[in-house]
Amino acid sequence: MTHSQHIKQSNVSTMMDKATLRRLIGEMFRELRDNAINGLGDKARYLKWNSKPGSNNEEDSFNLTQMVTDYGVNGGLPEDKWDDSVLEKLYRGLADSRVEVEILREDSASSKHSSLAPNGKNPRVHDILRDRLLQTIEKATGRPIISSRSSKIADPRRSDPRPPNSYRWQFSKQYPSFPTTKGGISRWPAEHIRQCHEALDKGFLVAVDLATNPAKDKPSTSHQNNFNKRGDTDERQHGQDEHLDERIEIGEEEEEAEHDQQHERDESNEIIQESDEALPESDLDDDTLPCPPNNTAESTNHVNVDPGLLLSRNPFKEELEDFDVESTNTFGLKRFLVDFHHRMYEDTLHMALKKYAEELKWKWKVGYTAKKQELRSEIDSLNARLETKILEVEEAQREIARLDSERASLVEQLSKTDDESTIKLDKAREAGEELGRRKAMDDVNTAMESDLLALRRSNLEQISKVRAESYKEGFEAGRKAALQTTSTENAALHKLPRTSDDSRPTSPALNQSNRNSVDIQALMKEFEEERISTLELGRRQGRETAYQELALSEGNRVNVLVKNDSGLNKNRKRTQNHSTELGRHPSDRASCLHAP
C-alpha cells in the first residue's frame, strides 16, 4: 500500500511534529519521483514539480515553487526553510493528489529554473545565475543547501565549509574570483553574469564537496576568515575613530586626525585587497551577511567563547601598563591604540576559533559515536528481522513443497479415477448396447411369433373349412354318383344274368372318393411345406431386421421396422390368397394340382 493511499485525508490537520511530517512528505515525493522515472533510466535526469489549486478550500491552496532538480540527489523537497503551515498545506496537497511531477530532459532543464515567480512570469537574468550556482553546489555535494537564515535564500557565492553544507568554490586562472560589486548578484552587470555562466560551462568554476574531500577545506576557511576580517576591519576602524574622537581634544589638529584616519582606511583596504587576490573570493550581499561584532566581548560571545578565556590569557596587559600616554602625541597614541586593538582582537579571535573548533570536533565525535551506535543497533535489528524473514521464507518454501507433493498425488489419484470411470462407462455402454440388442430381438421375435400364430390359426381355420367343404362336396357327389350307379346297376342287374361276387365291377364313386382323399392329403402336405417355409422366411427376415436395427440410427431403425412389417403383411396376404385358392371347387383344385 502506497503512502498516498494509506494517509489520504483531506482538510484534516496532521497533528504530528515537524520532523515526522517532513519525513512523510519526503517519502511521498520520492514515491511520485520513482513512479515518474520508472522505466526511463538515464533518459530522465530532471524533474519539475507542479501543484494544482484546491477545489473547495482556498486555505489549502499553495504555490509550490517550480523546481528543476537532479533526481539522483533526493528530489530537492521538502526544504528545511519551509514552516509548519507550508508543510501542512503541502501534505494535504499530496494526499489530495494535487502535486504532480514532470519529466524534463537535461538540455531543456537549464531553461526552466526554480526561480520562477509565483505569478508565473519569466525569471530575471540574475535569478537564473543564482539558481544555476545553487544547482552546481547541490550536484557537487549531493544534498540541498540549508540556509543559516531561514527567512532568506542562501547566497550561492559564499563557501560554507561547516556541516551540513560543507562545500567551497574552486576558482581558476581564467576565472579567479567572483566580481567585487557590492549588493550581491542582483547588482552584477551583464558582462559579469555572462563570464560566470561561461566559467561554469567550461569548468573554470567548480564546487567542491568538503565532506568527501576534507583536505580542500583549508583554503576556503582562510579565505572566509579574510573575507570576514575585511568587514570586521571596516566597522572596527569606524568604531575606533568615534571612540578616539570622544576621548581626544582635537582643536586645531582635527583636520590632521581625519587625514590620518582616511590614510589608515586606505592602507587597510589595500591589505584586504591583496589578501583577496591571493585567495578565492566569496563576497556576500549586505543583507545576507551577519554583522561582525563591535568589540571583543561581543565577538567572543558570537563564536561561543568562554568569557574566562580573555582573563586567563592577556599578553597585552604589561604592554598597556608600560605605555606612557603623556609622552606620545595624538597620532602616535591613535596609531598605538589601533595596532594594539587589532592585534588583541586577532589573537582573541584565533583563540576563540581554536576553542570553537575543538568544541565542534568533540561534538562531532560524540554525534558520530552516537550515530554509529544507533546504526549498529539498527543493523543488528535488521539482521535479526532478516533472519526471521529467512526462516519464514524457508518455512513457506517447505509448505509449498508439501502442497506441491499433495497436489501431485491428488492429480495422480484424479487421473486414476478418470481411467476407472472411463472403463466403467465403456462397460456400462457395452452392457446397455447388448441389452438393447437383446430387447430389440425379443420384441421382433415376439411380434413375429404373434404374427405367425395368427397366420397359423388362420391357415388351420382355412384348412379345416376347406376340408369340411371338400368332404361335404365329395360326400354329396359320391352319394349322387352312388345313387345313379345303384340305379343303373339295378337296372343292369335286372337285365344281365347274375354272376359271382368276385366278378362284380368296381363302383366309380368309390374311385372318386379315393382320389379326393389323395388330393386332400397332397394339399395338406403342400400347406405344411409352405407353412414351414413361411416360418423360416419370417425368422430369417426377423434376424436380418434385428441386425440392421443394431447397425443403423434411430430414424433408420423405425423405417426398417415399418418396411419389414409391410413385407410381413404382404406375405400374410399372399398366404391368405393362397389359402383362398385352396378352398375353391375340387375340380379346380384337382386341375391346379395336376397342372404342369
C-alpha positions as MATLAB code, in Angstrom:
seq = 'MTHSQHIKQSNVSTMMDKATLRRLIGEMFRELRDNAINGLGDKARYLKWNSKPGSNNEEDSFNLTQMVTDYGVNGGLPEDKWDDSVLEKLYRGLADSRVEVEILREDSASSKHSSLAPNGKNPRVHDILRDRLLQTIEKATGRPIISSRSSKIADPRRSDPRPPNSYRWQFSKQYPSFPTTKGGISRWPAEHIRQCHEALDKGFLVAVDLATNPAKDKPSTSHQNNFNKRGDTDERQHGQDEHLDERIEIGEEEEEAEHDQQHERDESNEIIQESDEALPESDLDDDTLPCPPNNTAESTNHVNVDPGLLLSRNPFKEELEDFDVESTNTFGLKRFLVDFHHRMYEDTLHMALKKYAEELKWKWKVGYTAKKQELRSEIDSLNARLETKILEVEEAQREIARLDSERASLVEQLSKTDDESTIKLDKAREAGEELGRRKAMDDVNTAMESDLLALRRSNLEQISKVRAESYKEGFEAGRKAALQTTSTENAALHKLPRTSDDSRPTSPALNQSNRNSVDIQALMKEFEEERISTLELGRRQGRETAYQELALSEGNRVNVLVKNDSGLNKNRKRTQNHSTELGRHPSDRASCLHAP';
ca = [
       0.000    0.000    0.000;
       1.467    3.371   -1.009;
       1.786    6.391    1.287;
      -0.802    8.336   -0.694;
      -3.374    5.562   -0.300;
      -2.503    4.936    3.327;
      -2.736    8.518    4.637;
      -5.041   10.205    2.151;
      -7.173   12.520    4.276;
      -8.141   15.951    3.022;
      -8.916   19.069    5.072;
      -7.723   17.404    8.305;
      -4.824   18.582   10.472;
      -1.952   16.138   10.570;
      -1.313   16.529   14.332;
       2.316   15.405   14.053;
       5.682   17.001   14.694;
       7.623   18.772   12.002;
      10.293   16.079   11.622;
       7.733   13.303   11.099;
       5.729   15.478    8.725;
       8.857   16.310    6.739;
       9.796   12.625    6.586;
       6.339   11.607    5.332;
       6.359   14.373    2.729;
       9.821   13.270    1.610;
       8.633    9.658    1.226;
       5.577   10.785   -0.763;
       7.784   12.932   -3.017;
      10.177   10.012   -3.557;
       7.226    7.802   -4.425;
       5.986   10.288   -7.042;
       9.528   10.658   -8.355;
      10.100    6.885   -8.642;
       6.756    6.400  -10.404;
       7.611    9.209  -12.837;
      11.094    7.927  -13.772;
      10.143    4.226  -13.723;
      11.489    2.553  -16.843;
      13.150    5.704  -18.220;
      16.616    5.097  -16.761;
      19.187    7.720  -17.744;
      16.825    9.356  -20.222;
      15.056   11.237  -17.406;
      17.548   13.370  -15.479;
      15.454   16.247  -14.171;
      12.091   16.670  -12.504;
       9.739   19.619  -12.334;
       7.214   19.776   -9.515;
       3.813   21.311  -10.264;
       0.866   21.967   -7.962;
      -2.847   22.291   -8.611;
      -5.064   24.775   -6.713;
      -7.523   23.448   -4.158;
     -11.053   22.906   -5.465;
     -13.208   23.658   -2.428;
     -10.904   25.091    0.217;
      -8.848   28.179   -0.513;
      -6.857   27.737    2.692;
      -5.351   24.501    1.354;
      -4.186   26.186   -1.854;
      -0.472   26.982   -2.073;
       2.080   27.988   -4.691;
       4.661   25.245   -4.926;
       7.922   26.625   -6.271;
       8.612   25.075   -9.645;
      11.971   23.423   -9.146;
      14.265   21.608  -11.571;
      16.325   19.151   -9.538;
      18.581   16.245  -10.336;
      16.538   13.203   -9.288;
      19.716   11.389   -8.387;
      20.079   13.573   -5.269;
      16.823   13.476   -3.320;
      14.235   15.398   -5.320;
      15.019   18.658   -3.530;
      11.885   18.569   -1.397;
      10.870   19.408    1.251;
      13.179   22.321    2.037;
      14.283   22.932    5.602;
      13.254   26.577    5.478;
       9.565   25.809    4.999;
       7.468   26.486    8.081;
       4.765   24.282    9.577;
       1.867   25.892    7.702;
       3.530   25.310    4.329;
       4.284   21.702    5.267;
       0.664   21.169    6.372;
      -0.682   22.534    3.079;
       1.867   20.548    1.076;
       0.939   17.377    2.976;
      -2.766   17.894    2.240;
      -1.950   18.659   -1.384;
      -0.004   15.404   -1.695;
      -2.811   13.477   -0.006;
      -5.347   15.010   -2.432;
      -3.087   14.246   -5.458;
      -2.697   17.929   -6.261;
       1.088   17.693   -6.653;
       2.420   16.337   -9.941;
       5.880   15.732  -11.326;
       7.009   16.394  -14.887;
       9.972   14.720  -16.598;
      12.425   17.130  -18.259;
      15.387   16.433  -20.484;
      18.816   17.592  -19.436;
      19.020   20.079  -22.296;
      15.660   21.665  -21.516;
      16.170   21.730  -17.749;
      18.591   24.660  -17.898;
      15.897   26.880  -19.398;
      13.316   26.023  -16.708;
      14.723   27.002  -13.328;
      13.145   27.032   -9.936;
      13.330   30.810   -9.663;
      10.080   31.407  -11.481;
       7.963   33.922   -9.664;
       4.717   32.739   -8.042;
       2.734   34.639  -10.658;
       4.297   32.554  -13.444;
       6.402   35.331  -15.064;
       9.769   34.678  -16.694;
      12.772   34.737  -14.296;
      15.309   37.511  -14.343;
      18.887   37.034  -15.507;
      20.489   37.246  -12.064;
      17.895   34.803  -10.655;
      18.829   32.294  -13.355;
      22.514   32.637  -12.427;
      21.767   32.280   -8.702;
      19.712   29.125   -9.353;
      22.436   27.691  -11.534;
      25.059   28.282   -8.834;
      22.783   26.591   -6.287;
      22.249   23.651   -8.616;
      26.007   23.355   -9.165;
      26.558   23.182   -5.402;
      23.762   20.621   -4.927;
      25.108   18.443   -7.747;
      28.615   18.538   -6.284;
      27.562   17.791   -2.689;
      24.606   15.539   -3.457;
      22.364   17.309   -0.946;
      20.309   20.520   -0.809;
      21.743   23.704    0.654;
      20.478   24.572    4.131;
      20.447   28.299    4.741;
      21.522   29.575    8.144;
      18.874   32.282    7.871;
      15.547   30.607    7.120;
      13.888   33.857    6.084;
      16.235   34.412    3.120;
      17.632   32.318    0.291;
      21.207   31.135    0.787;
      23.814   33.120   -1.125;
      25.487   30.675   -3.545;
      28.702   32.742   -3.710;
      29.593   32.024   -0.111;
      31.736   28.974    0.640;
      30.364   27.096    3.641;
      32.934   24.581    4.957;
      30.895   23.695    8.051;
      28.283   20.926    8.156;
      25.692   20.293    6.962;
      26.607   22.116    3.697;
      30.415   21.511    3.667;
      31.388   22.954    0.304;
      33.561   25.647   -1.216;
      34.174   27.202   -4.617;
      37.324   26.308   -6.550;
      38.422   29.049   -8.929;
      40.972   29.016  -11.758;
      43.250   31.422  -13.587;
      40.595   32.013  -16.222;
      38.065   32.893  -13.504;
      39.986   33.845  -10.326;
      37.067   35.115   -8.197;
      33.527   36.428   -8.157;
      33.050   40.098   -9.040;
      33.524   42.519   -6.112;
      30.418   44.517   -6.936;
      28.519   45.317   -3.737;
      24.855   44.447   -3.477;
      25.050   40.809   -4.481;
      24.393   39.079   -7.802;
      21.439   41.358   -8.485;
      23.903   44.274   -8.922;
      26.171   42.483  -11.353;
      26.346   43.863  -14.876;
      25.516   41.688  -17.847;
      29.185   41.116  -18.663;
      29.930   39.652  -15.225;
      26.890   37.361  -15.462;
      27.999   36.168  -18.875;
      31.537   35.489  -17.618;
      30.187   33.476  -14.681;
      27.977   31.368  -16.995;
      30.936   30.789  -19.288;
      33.129   29.738  -16.343;
      30.501   27.240  -15.219;
      30.123   25.857  -18.745;
      33.872   25.436  -19.323;
      34.700   24.155  -15.836;
      36.683   27.206  -14.706;
      34.393   27.493  -11.667;
      33.757   24.269   -9.747;
      32.058   23.494   -6.438;
      33.992   21.090   -4.173;
      32.318   18.807   -1.638;
      34.352   19.053    1.577;
      32.554   16.080    3.120;
      34.276   13.754    0.628;
      37.404   15.982    0.174;
      38.259   17.348    3.665;
      41.798   18.237    2.582;
      40.454   21.077    0.429;
      38.812   22.824    3.391;
      41.786   24.965    4.462;
      41.874   27.414    1.547;
      38.168   28.022    1.831;
      38.411   28.554    5.619;
      41.284   31.037    5.393;
      39.590   32.822    2.555;
      36.402   33.118    4.569;
      38.334   34.400    7.588;
      39.935   37.086    5.449;
      36.530   37.886    3.996;
      35.064   38.279    7.479;
      38.163   40.148    8.571;
      37.580   42.716    5.847;
      34.113   43.518    7.111;
      35.305   43.472   10.710;
      38.146   45.845    9.922;
      35.846   48.403    8.318;
      33.452   48.596   11.207;
      36.233   48.272   13.801;
      38.025   51.226   12.217;
      34.825   53.227   12.267;
      34.123   52.382   15.933;
      37.669   53.162   16.968;
      37.596   56.526   15.239;
      34.420   57.532   17.022;
      35.870   56.380   20.363;
      39.048   58.367   19.813;
      37.166   61.475   18.737;
      35.310   61.402   22.028;
      38.432   60.981   24.201;
      40.886   63.329   22.456;
      40.723   67.122   22.372;
      41.032   67.723   18.672;
      41.009   71.511   18.391;
      43.298   72.634   15.710;
      44.515   69.047   14.958;
      41.050   67.807   13.819;
      41.812   68.008   10.119;
      45.100   66.182   10.588;
      43.388   63.380   12.523;
      40.763   62.951    9.799;
      43.502   62.801    7.218;
      45.288   60.125    9.235;
      42.064   58.129    9.573;
      41.483   58.193    5.835;
      45.073   57.166    5.244;
      44.707   54.180    7.561;
      41.455   53.140    5.873;
      43.199   53.192    2.512;
      46.051   51.080    3.885;
      43.592   48.569    5.389;
      41.682   48.322    2.109;
      44.920   47.717    0.217;
      45.872   44.921    2.632;
      42.443   43.330    2.309;
      42.508   43.564   -1.490;
      45.934   41.880   -1.555;
      44.645   39.039    0.618;
      41.558   38.734   -1.562;
      43.663   38.451   -4.690;
      45.735   35.669   -3.094;
      42.683   33.640   -2.052;
      39.333   32.818   -3.733;
      36.742   35.498   -3.201;
      33.411   34.879   -1.520;
      31.760   38.296   -1.382;
      28.263   38.390    0.134;
      25.320   40.705   -0.113;
      24.979   43.295    2.626;
      21.547   41.959    3.519;
      22.661   38.331    3.843;
      25.962   38.651    5.772;
      25.873   38.598    9.581;
      27.148   41.798   11.179;
      30.627   41.487   12.751;
      30.989   42.191   16.475;
      31.842   45.758   17.543;
      34.040   44.752   20.475;
      35.915   41.856   21.875;
      33.201   40.758   24.273;
      30.575   40.617   21.526;
      32.924   38.749   19.218;
      33.700   36.154   21.836;
      30.034   35.690   22.599;
      29.308   35.413   18.891;
      31.681   32.480   18.492;
      30.618   30.878   21.791;
      33.947   31.572   23.583;
      34.120   31.237   27.328;
      34.352   34.752   28.890;
      37.085   33.469   31.201;
      39.268   32.843   28.192;
      40.288   36.503   27.957;
      41.025   36.680   31.684;
      43.191   33.590   31.600;
      45.458   34.884   28.864;
      46.070   38.607   28.168;
      49.501   39.174   26.554;
      48.899   42.924   26.133;
      48.349   43.757   29.803;
      52.002   44.570   30.549;
      52.285   46.485   27.306;
      49.403   48.718   28.349;
      50.908   49.277   31.794;
      54.328   50.265   30.379;
      52.891   52.556   27.729;
      53.361   56.250   28.546;
      50.295   58.069   27.287;
      51.585   61.539   28.203;
      54.862   61.183   26.305;
      53.183   60.395   22.978;
      51.336   62.708   20.702;
      47.854   62.231   19.362;
      48.898   60.497   16.192;
      51.196   58.082   17.988;
      48.536   57.319   20.574;
      45.993   56.704   17.879;
      48.355   54.522   15.927;
      49.302   52.537   19.012;
      45.684   52.009   20.007;
      44.706   50.889   16.529;
      47.557   48.404   16.288;
      47.036   47.228   19.835;
      43.306   46.720   19.342;
      43.867   44.982   16.019;
      46.423   42.541   17.454;
      44.362   41.906   20.553;
      41.214   41.224   18.542;
      43.081   38.985   16.110;
      44.697   36.949   18.885;
      41.422   36.660   20.783;
      39.607   35.641   17.622;
      42.185   32.970   16.896;
      41.875   31.555   20.399;
      38.081   31.615   20.205;
      38.099   29.912   16.826;
      40.503   27.275   18.104;
      38.344   26.533   21.114;
      35.210   26.578   18.979;
      36.849   24.149   16.558;
      37.742   21.861   19.467;
      34.161   22.040   20.732;
      32.820   21.267   17.258;
      35.263   18.399   16.924;
      34.189   16.988   20.286;
      30.506   17.403   19.431;
      31.098   15.786   16.071;
      32.827   12.825   17.715;
      30.011   12.461   20.210;
      27.394   12.676   17.462;
      29.384   10.317   15.279;
      29.692    7.770   18.090;
      26.006    8.024   18.938;
      25.026    7.755   15.284;
      27.390    4.832   14.843;
      25.891    3.034   17.824;
      22.400    3.792   16.557;
      23.259    2.481   13.107;
      24.838   -0.629   14.610;
      21.730   -1.278   16.694;
      19.595   -0.751   13.600;
      21.834   -3.135   11.654;
      21.530   -5.738   14.415;
      17.757   -5.366   14.477;
      17.642   -5.559   10.690;
      19.825   -8.677   10.755;
      17.502  -10.245   13.316;
      14.499   -9.325   11.203;
      16.286  -10.661    8.126;
      16.989  -13.970    9.844;
      13.360  -14.149   10.952;
      12.211  -13.425    7.416;
      14.619  -16.046    6.055;
      13.204  -18.620    8.468;
       9.693  -17.641    7.439;
      10.645  -17.931    3.773;
      12.196  -21.356    4.358;
       9.083  -22.481    6.220;
       6.948  -21.148    3.390;
       9.121  -22.996    0.865;
       8.724  -26.236    2.797;
       4.986  -25.684    2.973;
       4.919  -25.006   -0.765;
       6.890  -28.224   -1.421;
       4.458  -30.194    0.739;
       1.481  -28.679   -1.047;
       3.107  -29.457   -4.400;
       3.541  -33.108   -3.408;
      -0.073  -33.270   -2.227;
      -1.177  -31.687   -5.465;
       0.819  -34.230   -7.493;
      -0.726  -37.116   -5.528;
      -4.204  -35.667   -5.976;
      -3.602  -35.256   -9.702;
      -2.445  -38.877   -9.913;
      -5.494  -40.069   -7.985;
      -7.720  -37.989  -10.216;
      -6.171  -39.494  -13.335;
      -6.679  -42.999  -11.931;
     -10.281  -42.164  -11.047;
     -10.829  -40.840  -14.562;
      -9.433  -44.043  -16.053;
     -11.623  -46.191  -13.828;
     -14.654  -44.070  -14.643;
     -13.890  -44.378  -18.351;
     -13.605  -48.166  -18.070;
     -16.859  -48.396  -16.106;
     -18.577  -46.151  -18.608;
     -17.378  -48.277  -21.518;
     -18.585  -51.423  -19.793;
     -21.936  -49.841  -18.999;
     -22.252  -48.682  -22.598;
     -21.470  -52.162  -23.922;
     -23.948  -53.737  -21.473;
     -26.584  -51.230  -22.499;
     -25.996  -51.878  -26.160;
     -26.169  -55.649  -25.602;
     -29.356  -55.269  -23.574;
     -30.811  -53.061  -26.287;
     -29.961  -55.589  -28.965;
     -31.495  -58.403  -26.936;
     -34.606  -56.406  -26.231;
     -34.953  -55.475  -29.895;
     -34.547  -59.103  -30.939;
     -37.046  -60.207  -28.284;
     -39.514  -57.608  -29.497;
     -39.044  -58.720  -33.109;
     -39.363  -62.389  -32.160;
     -42.491  -61.661  -30.126;
     -44.027  -59.735  -32.997;
     -43.106  -62.469  -35.482;
     -44.400  -65.212  -33.213;
     -47.697  -63.395  -32.729;
     -47.976  -62.857  -36.474;
     -47.047  -66.465  -37.217;
     -49.502  -67.672  -34.593;
     -52.279  -65.646  -36.171;
     -51.237  -66.846  -39.617;
     -51.143  -70.458  -38.449;
     -54.536  -70.136  -36.820;
     -55.955  -68.601  -39.993;
     -54.374  -71.314  -42.106;
     -55.748  -74.018  -39.845;
     -59.171  -72.467  -39.979;
     -58.980  -72.258  -43.762;
     -57.734  -75.835  -43.962;
     -60.494  -77.048  -41.659;
     -63.059  -75.116  -43.622;
     -61.720  -76.403  -46.945;
     -61.584  -79.902  -45.535;
     -65.153  -79.718  -44.328;
     -66.370  -78.232  -47.568;
     -64.375  -80.740  -49.605;
     -65.635  -83.583  -47.509;
     -69.206  -82.345  -47.834;
     -68.940  -81.806  -51.573;
     -67.212  -85.123  -52.049;
     -69.816  -86.817  -49.900;
     -72.648  -85.224  -51.869;
     -71.017  -86.031  -55.177;
     -70.328  -89.566  -54.085;
     -73.875  -90.076  -52.880;
     -75.271  -88.761  -56.126;
     -72.891  -90.877  -58.070;
     -73.683  -93.823  -55.875;
     -77.391  -93.355  -56.330;
     -77.015  -93.085  -60.053;
     -74.738  -96.065  -60.133;
     -77.028  -98.051  -57.938;
     -79.995  -97.306  -60.090;
     -78.035  -98.127  -63.178;
     -76.651 -101.285  -61.696;
     -80.034 -102.316  -60.526;
     -81.363 -101.841  -63.993;
     -78.456 -103.741  -65.433;
     -78.871 -106.495  -62.929;
     -82.342 -106.926  -63.924;
     -81.255 -107.138  -67.492;
     -77.983 -109.105  -67.126;
     -77.551 -112.510  -65.638;
     -76.207 -112.968  -62.196;
     -72.517 -113.621  -61.733;
     -70.372 -114.400  -58.810;
     -69.340 -111.714  -56.331;
     -65.753 -111.773  -57.438;
     -66.589 -110.687  -60.888;
     -68.673 -107.687  -59.802;
     -67.184 -104.366  -61.263;
     -65.789 -101.622  -59.017;
     -68.013  -98.662  -58.343;
     -66.864  -95.311  -59.924;
     -67.997  -93.392  -56.794;
     -65.578  -95.374  -54.703;
     -62.758  -94.465  -57.036;
     -63.695  -90.778  -56.902;
     -63.671  -90.817  -53.090;
     -60.243  -92.328  -53.070;
     -58.978  -89.661  -55.421;
     -60.429  -86.884  -53.178;
     -58.671  -88.318  -50.151;
     -55.381  -88.336  -52.025;
     -55.920  -84.760  -53.130;
     -56.651  -83.629  -49.574;
     -53.535  -85.310  -48.271;
     -51.448  -83.703  -51.037;
     -52.945  -80.299  -50.214;
     -52.248  -80.727  -46.519;
     -48.689  -81.764  -47.247;
     -48.182  -78.790  -49.574;
     -49.728  -76.456  -46.981;
     -47.420  -77.812  -44.284;
     -44.394  -77.277  -46.509;
     -45.479  -73.717  -47.290;
     -46.086  -73.055  -43.605;
     -42.629  -74.282  -42.689;
     -41.008  -72.253  -45.491;
     -43.001  -69.173  -44.455;
     -41.933  -69.615  -40.805;
     -38.281  -69.968  -41.811;
     -38.576  -66.931  -44.065;
     -40.117  -64.895  -41.236;
     -37.397  -65.918  -38.818;
     -34.673  -65.093  -41.307;
     -36.204  -61.693  -42.038;
     -36.575  -61.036  -38.293;
     -32.889  -61.755  -37.703;
     -31.893  -59.522  -40.605;
     -34.150  -56.752  -39.281;
     -32.609  -57.006  -35.800;
     -29.076  -56.858  -37.202;
     -29.916  -53.864  -39.386;
     -31.531  -52.085  -36.447;
     -28.397  -52.509  -34.343;
     -26.240  -51.176  -37.191;
     -28.443  -48.182  -38.097;
     -29.525  -44.970  -36.332;
     -32.789  -44.319  -34.501;
     -34.688  -42.972  -37.534;
     -33.403  -45.669  -39.892;
     -34.383  -48.387  -37.398;
     -38.016  -47.227  -37.439;
     -38.041  -47.121  -41.243;
     -36.626  -50.635  -41.500;
     -39.160  -51.948  -38.982;
     -42.016  -50.348  -40.923;
     -40.641  -51.770  -44.175;
     -40.309  -55.253  -42.683;
     -43.783  -55.001  -41.182;
     -45.167  -54.120  -44.591;
     -43.279  -57.103  -46.044;
     -44.782  -59.381  -43.412;
     -48.230  -58.016  -44.207;
     -47.665  -58.757  -47.894;
     -46.588  -62.307  -47.045;
     -49.636  -62.725  -44.855;
     -51.958  -61.504  -47.620;
     -50.251  -63.756  -50.117;
     -50.736  -66.732  -47.780;
     -54.380  -65.845  -47.288;
     -54.880  -65.601  -51.049;
     -53.223  -68.949  -51.458;
     -55.469  -70.430  -48.804;
     -58.477  -68.971  -50.560;
     -57.396  -70.594  -53.771;
     -57.141  -73.886  -51.926;
     -60.783  -73.572  -50.866;
     -62.133  -73.461  -54.426;
     -64.022  -76.331  -56.245;
     -62.391  -79.767  -56.108;
     -62.260  -79.998  -59.827;
     -60.420  -76.679  -59.885;
     -58.054  -77.860  -57.128;
     -57.533  -81.068  -58.995;
     -56.811  -79.187  -62.167;
     -54.430  -76.927  -60.231;
     -52.681  -79.906  -58.711;
     -52.468  -81.848  -61.999;
     -51.483  -78.775  -63.995;
     -47.872  -78.815  -65.189;
];
